[in-house]
PDB file of N, CA and C in Angstrom:
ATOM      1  N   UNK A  14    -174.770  27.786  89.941  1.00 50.00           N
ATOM      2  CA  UNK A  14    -174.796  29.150  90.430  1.00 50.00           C
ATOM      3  C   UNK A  14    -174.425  29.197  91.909  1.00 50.00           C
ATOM      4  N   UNK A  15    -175.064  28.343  92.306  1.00 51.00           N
ATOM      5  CA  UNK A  15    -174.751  28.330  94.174  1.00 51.00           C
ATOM      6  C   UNK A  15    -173.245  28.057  94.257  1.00 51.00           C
ATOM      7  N   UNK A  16    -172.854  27.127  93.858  1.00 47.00           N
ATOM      8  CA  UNK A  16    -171.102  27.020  93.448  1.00 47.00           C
ATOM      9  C   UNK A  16    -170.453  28.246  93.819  1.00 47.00           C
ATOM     10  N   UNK A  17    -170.950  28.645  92.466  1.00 52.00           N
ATOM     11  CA  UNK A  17    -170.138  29.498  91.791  1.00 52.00           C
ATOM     12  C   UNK A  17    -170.114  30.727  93.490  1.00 52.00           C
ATOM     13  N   UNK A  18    -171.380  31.014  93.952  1.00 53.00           N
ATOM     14  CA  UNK A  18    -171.542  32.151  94.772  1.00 53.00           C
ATOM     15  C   UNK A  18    -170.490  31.503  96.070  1.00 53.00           C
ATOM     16  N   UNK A  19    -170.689  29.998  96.230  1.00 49.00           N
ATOM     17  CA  UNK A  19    -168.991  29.743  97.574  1.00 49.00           C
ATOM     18  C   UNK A  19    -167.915  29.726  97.251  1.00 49.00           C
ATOM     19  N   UNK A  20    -167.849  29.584  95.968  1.00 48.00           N
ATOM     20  CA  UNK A  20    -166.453  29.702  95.520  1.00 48.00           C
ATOM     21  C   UNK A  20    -166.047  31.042  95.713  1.00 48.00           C
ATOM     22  N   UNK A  21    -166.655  32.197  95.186  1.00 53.00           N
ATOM     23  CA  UNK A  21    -166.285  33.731  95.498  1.00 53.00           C
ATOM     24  C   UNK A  21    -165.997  33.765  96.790  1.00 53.00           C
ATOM     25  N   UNK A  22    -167.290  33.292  97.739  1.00 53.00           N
ATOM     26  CA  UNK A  22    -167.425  33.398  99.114  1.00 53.00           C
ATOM     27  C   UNK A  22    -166.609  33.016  99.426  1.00 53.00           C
ATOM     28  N   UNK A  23    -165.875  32.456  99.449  1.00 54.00           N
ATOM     29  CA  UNK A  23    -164.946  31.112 100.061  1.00 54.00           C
ATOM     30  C   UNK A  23    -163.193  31.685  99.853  1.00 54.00           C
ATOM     31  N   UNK A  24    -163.116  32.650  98.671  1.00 60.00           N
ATOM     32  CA  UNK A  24    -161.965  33.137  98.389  1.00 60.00           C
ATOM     33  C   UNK A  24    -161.806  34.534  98.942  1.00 60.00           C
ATOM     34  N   UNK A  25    -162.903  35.275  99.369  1.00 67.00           N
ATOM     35  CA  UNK A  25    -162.824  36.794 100.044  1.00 67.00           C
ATOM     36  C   UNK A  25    -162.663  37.842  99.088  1.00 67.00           C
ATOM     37  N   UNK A  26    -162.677  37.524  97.816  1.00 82.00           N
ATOM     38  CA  UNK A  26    -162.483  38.313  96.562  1.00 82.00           C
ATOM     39  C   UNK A  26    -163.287  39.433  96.746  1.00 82.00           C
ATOM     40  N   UNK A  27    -163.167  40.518  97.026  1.00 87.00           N
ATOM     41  CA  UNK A  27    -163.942  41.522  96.893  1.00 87.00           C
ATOM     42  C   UNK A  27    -164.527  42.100  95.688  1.00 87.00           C
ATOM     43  N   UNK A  28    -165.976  42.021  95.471  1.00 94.00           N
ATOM     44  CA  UNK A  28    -166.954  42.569  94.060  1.00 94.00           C
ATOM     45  C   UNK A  28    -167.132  44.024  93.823  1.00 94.00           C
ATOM     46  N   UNK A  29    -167.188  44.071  92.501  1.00 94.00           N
ATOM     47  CA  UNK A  29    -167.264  45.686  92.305  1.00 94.00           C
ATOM     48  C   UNK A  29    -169.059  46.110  92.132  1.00 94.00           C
ATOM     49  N   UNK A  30    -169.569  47.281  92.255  1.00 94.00           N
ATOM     50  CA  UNK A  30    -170.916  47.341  92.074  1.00 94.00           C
ATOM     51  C   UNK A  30    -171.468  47.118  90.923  1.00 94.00           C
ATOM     52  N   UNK A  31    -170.754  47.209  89.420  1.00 94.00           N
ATOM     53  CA  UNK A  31    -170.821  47.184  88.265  1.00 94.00           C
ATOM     54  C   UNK A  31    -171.049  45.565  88.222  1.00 94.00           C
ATOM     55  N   UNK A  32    -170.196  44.432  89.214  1.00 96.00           N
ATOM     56  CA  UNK A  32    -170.360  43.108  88.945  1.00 96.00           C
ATOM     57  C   UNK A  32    -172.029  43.140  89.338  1.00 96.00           C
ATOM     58  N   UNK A  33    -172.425  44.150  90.647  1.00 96.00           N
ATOM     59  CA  UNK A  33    -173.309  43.520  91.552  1.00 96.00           C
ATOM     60  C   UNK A  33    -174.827  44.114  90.512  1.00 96.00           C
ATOM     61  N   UNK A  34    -174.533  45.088  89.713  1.00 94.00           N
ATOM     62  CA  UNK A  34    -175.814  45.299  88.724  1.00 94.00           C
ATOM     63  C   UNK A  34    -175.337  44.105  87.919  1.00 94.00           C
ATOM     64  N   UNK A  35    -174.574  43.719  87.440  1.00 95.00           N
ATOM     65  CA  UNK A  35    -174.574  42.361  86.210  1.00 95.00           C
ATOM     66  C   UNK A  35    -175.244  41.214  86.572  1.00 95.00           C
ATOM     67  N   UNK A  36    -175.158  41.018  87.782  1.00 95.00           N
ATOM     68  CA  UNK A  36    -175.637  40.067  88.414  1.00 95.00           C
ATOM     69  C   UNK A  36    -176.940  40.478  90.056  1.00 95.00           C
ATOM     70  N   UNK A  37    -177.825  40.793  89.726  1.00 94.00           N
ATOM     71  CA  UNK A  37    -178.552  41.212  90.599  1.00 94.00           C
ATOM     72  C   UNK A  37    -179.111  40.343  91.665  1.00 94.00           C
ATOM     73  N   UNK A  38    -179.147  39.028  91.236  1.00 95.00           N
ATOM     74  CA  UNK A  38    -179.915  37.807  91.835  1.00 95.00           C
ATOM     75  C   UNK A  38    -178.405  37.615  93.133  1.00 95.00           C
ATOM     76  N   UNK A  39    -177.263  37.798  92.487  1.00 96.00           N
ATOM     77  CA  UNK A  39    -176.095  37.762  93.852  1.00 96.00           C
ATOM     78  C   UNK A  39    -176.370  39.073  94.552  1.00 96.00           C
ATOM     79  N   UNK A  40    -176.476  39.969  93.838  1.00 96.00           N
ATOM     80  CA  UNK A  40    -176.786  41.105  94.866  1.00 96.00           C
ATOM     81  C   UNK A  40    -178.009  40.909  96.203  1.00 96.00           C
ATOM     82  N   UNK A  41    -178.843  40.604  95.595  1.00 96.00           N
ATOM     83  CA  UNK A  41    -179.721  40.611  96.648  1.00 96.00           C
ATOM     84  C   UNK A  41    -179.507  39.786  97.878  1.00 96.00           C
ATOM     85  N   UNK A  42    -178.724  38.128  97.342  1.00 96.00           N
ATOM     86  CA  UNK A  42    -178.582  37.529  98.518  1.00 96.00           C
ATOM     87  C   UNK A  42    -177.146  38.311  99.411  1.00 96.00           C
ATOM     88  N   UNK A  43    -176.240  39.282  98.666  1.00 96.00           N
ATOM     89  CA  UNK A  43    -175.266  39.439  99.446  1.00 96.00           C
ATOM     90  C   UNK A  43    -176.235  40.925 100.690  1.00 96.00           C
ATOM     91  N   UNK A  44    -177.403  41.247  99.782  1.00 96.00           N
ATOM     92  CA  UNK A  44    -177.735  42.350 100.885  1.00 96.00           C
ATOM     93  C   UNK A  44    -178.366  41.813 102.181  1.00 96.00           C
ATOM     94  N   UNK A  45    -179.361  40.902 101.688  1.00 97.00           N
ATOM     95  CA  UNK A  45    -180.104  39.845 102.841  1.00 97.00           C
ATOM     96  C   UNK A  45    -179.012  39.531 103.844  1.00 97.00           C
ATOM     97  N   UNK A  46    -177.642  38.605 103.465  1.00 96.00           N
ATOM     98  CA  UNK A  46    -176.861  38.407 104.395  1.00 96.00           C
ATOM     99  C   UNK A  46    -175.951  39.393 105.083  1.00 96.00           C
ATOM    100  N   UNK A  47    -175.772  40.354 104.128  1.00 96.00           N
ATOM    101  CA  UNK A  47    -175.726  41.712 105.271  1.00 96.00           C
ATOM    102  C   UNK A  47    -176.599  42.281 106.562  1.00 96.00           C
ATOM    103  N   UNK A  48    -177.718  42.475 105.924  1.00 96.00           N
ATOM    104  CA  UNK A  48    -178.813  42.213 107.049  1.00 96.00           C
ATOM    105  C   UNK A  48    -178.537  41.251 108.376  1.00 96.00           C
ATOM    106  N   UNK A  49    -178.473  40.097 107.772  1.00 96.00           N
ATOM    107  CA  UNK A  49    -178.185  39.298 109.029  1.00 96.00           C
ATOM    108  C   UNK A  49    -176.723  39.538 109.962  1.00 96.00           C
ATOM    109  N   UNK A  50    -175.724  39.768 108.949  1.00 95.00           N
ATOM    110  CA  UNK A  50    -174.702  40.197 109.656  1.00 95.00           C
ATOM    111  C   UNK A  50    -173.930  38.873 109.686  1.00 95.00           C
ATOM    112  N   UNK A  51    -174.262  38.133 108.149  1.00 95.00           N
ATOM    113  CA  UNK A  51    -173.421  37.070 108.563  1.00 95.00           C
ATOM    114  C   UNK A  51    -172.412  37.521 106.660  1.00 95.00           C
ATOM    115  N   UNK A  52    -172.511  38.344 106.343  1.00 93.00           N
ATOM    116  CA  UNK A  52    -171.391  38.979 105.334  1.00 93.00           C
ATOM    117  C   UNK A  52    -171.209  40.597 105.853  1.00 93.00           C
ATOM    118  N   UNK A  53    -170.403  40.754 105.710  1.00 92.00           N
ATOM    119  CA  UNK A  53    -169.271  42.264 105.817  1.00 92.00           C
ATOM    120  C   UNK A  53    -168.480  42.651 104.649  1.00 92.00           C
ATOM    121  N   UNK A  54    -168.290  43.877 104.849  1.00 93.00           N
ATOM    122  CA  UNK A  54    -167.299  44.290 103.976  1.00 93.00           C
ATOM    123  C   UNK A  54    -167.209  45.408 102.537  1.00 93.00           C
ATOM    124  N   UNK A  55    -166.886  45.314 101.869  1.00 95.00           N
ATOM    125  CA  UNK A  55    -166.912  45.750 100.905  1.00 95.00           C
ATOM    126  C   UNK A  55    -167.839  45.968  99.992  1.00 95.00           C
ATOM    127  N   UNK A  56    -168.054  44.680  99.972  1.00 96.00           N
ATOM    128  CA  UNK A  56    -169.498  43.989  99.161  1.00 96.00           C
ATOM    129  C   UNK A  56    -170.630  44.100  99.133  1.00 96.00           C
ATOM    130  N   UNK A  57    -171.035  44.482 100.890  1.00 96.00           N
ATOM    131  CA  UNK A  57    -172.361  44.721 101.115  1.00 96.00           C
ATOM    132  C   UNK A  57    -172.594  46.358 100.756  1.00 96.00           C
ATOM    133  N   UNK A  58    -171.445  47.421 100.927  1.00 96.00           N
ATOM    134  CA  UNK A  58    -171.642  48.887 100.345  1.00 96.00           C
ATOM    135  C   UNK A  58    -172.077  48.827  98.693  1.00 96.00           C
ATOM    136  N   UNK A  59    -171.062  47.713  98.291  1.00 96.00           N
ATOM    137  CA  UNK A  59    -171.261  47.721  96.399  1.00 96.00           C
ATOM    138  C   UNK A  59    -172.521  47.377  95.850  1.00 96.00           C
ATOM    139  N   UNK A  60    -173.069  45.710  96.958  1.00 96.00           N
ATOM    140  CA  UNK A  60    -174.408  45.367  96.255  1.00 96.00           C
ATOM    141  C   UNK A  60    -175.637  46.514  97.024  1.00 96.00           C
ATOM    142  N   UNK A  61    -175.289  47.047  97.830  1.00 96.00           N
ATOM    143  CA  UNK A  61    -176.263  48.352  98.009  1.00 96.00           C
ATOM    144  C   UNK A  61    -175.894  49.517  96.926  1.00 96.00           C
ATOM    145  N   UNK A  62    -175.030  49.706  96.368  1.00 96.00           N
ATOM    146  CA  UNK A  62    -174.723  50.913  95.380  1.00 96.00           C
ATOM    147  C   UNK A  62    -175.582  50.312  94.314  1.00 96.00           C
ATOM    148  N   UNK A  63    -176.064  48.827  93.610  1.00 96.00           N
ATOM    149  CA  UNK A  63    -175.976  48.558  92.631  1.00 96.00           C
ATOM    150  C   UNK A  63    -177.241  48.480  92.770  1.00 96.00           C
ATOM    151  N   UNK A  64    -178.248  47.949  94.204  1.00 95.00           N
ATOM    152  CA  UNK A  64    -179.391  48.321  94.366  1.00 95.00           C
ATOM    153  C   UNK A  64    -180.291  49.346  94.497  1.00 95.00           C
ATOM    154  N   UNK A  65    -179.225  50.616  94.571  1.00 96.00           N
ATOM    155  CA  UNK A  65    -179.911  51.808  94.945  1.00 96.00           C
ATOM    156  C   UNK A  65    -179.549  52.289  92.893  1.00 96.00           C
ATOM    157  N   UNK A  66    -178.727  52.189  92.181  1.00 95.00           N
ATOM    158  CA  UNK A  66    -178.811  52.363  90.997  1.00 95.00           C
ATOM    159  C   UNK A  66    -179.717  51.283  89.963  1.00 95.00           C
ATOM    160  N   UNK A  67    -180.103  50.362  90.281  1.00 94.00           N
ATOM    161  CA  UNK A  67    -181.076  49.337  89.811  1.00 94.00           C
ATOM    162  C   UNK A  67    -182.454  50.536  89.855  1.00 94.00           C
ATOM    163  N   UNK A  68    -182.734  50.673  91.391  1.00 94.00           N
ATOM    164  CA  UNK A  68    -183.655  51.604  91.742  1.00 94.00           C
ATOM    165  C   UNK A  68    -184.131  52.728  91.002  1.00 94.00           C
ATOM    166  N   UNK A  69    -183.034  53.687  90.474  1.00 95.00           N
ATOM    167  CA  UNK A  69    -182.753  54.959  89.988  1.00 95.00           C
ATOM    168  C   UNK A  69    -183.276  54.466  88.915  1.00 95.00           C
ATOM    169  N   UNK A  70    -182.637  54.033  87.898  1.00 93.00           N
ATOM    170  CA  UNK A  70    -182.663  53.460  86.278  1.00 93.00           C
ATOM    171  C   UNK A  70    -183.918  53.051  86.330  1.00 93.00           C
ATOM    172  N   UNK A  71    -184.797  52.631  87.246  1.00 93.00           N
ATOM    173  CA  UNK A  71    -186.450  52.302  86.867  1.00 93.00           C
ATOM    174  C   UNK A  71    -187.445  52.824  87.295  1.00 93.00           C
ATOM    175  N   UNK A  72    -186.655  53.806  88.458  1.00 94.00           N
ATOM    176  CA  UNK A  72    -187.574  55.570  88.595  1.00 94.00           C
ATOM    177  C   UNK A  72    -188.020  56.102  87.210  1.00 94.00           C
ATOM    178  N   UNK A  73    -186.334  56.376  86.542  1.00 94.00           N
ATOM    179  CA  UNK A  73    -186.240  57.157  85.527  1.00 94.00           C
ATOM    180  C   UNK A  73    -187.213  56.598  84.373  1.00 94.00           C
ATOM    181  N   UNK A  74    -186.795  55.193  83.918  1.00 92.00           N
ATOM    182  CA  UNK A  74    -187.427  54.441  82.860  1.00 92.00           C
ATOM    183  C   UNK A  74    -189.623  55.161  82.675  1.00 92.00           C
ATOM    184  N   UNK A  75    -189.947  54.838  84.283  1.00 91.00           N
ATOM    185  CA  UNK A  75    -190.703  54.537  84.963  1.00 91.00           C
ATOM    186  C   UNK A  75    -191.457  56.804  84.214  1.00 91.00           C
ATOM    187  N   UNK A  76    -190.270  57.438  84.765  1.00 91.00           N
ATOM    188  CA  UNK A  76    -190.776  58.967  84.544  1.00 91.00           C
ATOM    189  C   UNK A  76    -190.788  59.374  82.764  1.00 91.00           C
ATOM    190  N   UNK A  77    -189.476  58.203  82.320  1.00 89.00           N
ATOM    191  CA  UNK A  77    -189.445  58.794  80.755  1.00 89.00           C
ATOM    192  C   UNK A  77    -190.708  57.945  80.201  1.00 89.00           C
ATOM    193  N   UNK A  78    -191.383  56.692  80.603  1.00 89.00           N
ATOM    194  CA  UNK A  78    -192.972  56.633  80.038  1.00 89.00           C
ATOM    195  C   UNK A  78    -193.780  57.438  79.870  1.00 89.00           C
ATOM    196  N   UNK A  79    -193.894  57.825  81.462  1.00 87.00           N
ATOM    197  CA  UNK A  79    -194.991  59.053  81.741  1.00 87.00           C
ATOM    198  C   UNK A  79    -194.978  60.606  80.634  1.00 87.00           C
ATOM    199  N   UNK A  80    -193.500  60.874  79.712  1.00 86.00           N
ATOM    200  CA  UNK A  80    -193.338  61.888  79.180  1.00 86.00           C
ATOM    201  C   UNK A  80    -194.332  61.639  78.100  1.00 86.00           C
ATOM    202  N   UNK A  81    -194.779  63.108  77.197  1.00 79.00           N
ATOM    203  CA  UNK A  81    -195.294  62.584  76.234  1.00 79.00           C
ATOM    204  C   UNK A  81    -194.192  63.243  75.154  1.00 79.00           C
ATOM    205  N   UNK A  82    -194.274  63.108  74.327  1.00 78.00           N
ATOM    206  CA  UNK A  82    -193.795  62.793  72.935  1.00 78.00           C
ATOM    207  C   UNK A  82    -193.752  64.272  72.563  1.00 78.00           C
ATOM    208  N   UNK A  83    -192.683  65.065  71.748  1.00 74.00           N
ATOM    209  CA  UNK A  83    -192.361  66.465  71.368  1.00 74.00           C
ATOM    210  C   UNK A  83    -193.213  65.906  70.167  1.00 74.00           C
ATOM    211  N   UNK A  84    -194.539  66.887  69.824  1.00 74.00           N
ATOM    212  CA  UNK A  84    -195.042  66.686  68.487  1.00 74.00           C
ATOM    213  C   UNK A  84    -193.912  67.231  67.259  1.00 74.00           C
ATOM    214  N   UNK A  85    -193.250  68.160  67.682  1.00 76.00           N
ATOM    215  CA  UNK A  85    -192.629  68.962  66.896  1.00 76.00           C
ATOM    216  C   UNK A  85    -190.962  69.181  67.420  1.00 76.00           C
ATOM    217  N   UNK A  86    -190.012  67.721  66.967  1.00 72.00           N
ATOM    218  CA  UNK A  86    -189.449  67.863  67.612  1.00 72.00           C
ATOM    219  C   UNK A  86    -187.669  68.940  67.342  1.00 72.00           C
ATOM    220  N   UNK A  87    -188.053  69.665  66.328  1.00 77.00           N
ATOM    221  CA  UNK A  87    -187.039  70.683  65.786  1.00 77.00           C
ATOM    222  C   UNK A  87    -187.638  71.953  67.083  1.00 77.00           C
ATOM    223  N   UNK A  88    -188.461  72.007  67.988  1.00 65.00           N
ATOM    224  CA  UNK A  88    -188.825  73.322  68.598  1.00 65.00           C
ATOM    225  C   UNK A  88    -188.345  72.686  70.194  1.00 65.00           C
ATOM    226  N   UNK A  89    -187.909  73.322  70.764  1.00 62.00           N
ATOM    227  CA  UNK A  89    -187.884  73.123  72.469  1.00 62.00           C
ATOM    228  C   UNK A  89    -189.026  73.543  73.323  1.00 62.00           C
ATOM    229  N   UNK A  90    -189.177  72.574  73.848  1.00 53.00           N
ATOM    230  CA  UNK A  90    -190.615  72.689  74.988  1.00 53.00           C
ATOM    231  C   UNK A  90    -191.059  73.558  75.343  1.00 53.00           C
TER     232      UNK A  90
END
């Protein structure tokens, strides 16, 4: 895995946010090293898009628990 993350690194390939939710464990280290300011670019906007939609998707998950259940579900709320 570490490889794999210098090999990307190493080629400047720019990631899409869709890679950076597939892979979240790269996301995080590309945000950390944003932080530091030792990555730029492209990458650090995408793995923040993919962290702030990681986020969203387990708000939501998180609010559709809390719903309860249409007893009757041919009638609207």
């Amino acid at each position: 895995m570490a490889l794999a993350l210098v090999a990307i690194a190493a080629c400047g390939c720019e990631r899409s946010a869709s890679y950076f939710v597939e892979h979240p464990d790269v996301a995080k280290q590309v945000l950390a090293d944003c932080q530091r300011g030792t990555h730029r670019g492209p990458d650090c906007e995408h793995a923040l898009a993919a962290e702030a939609k990681a986020r969203s998707e387990a708000a939501q998950a998180v609010w559709r628990s809390m719903q309860k259940p249409n007893p009757n579900p041919t009638e609207a709320r």
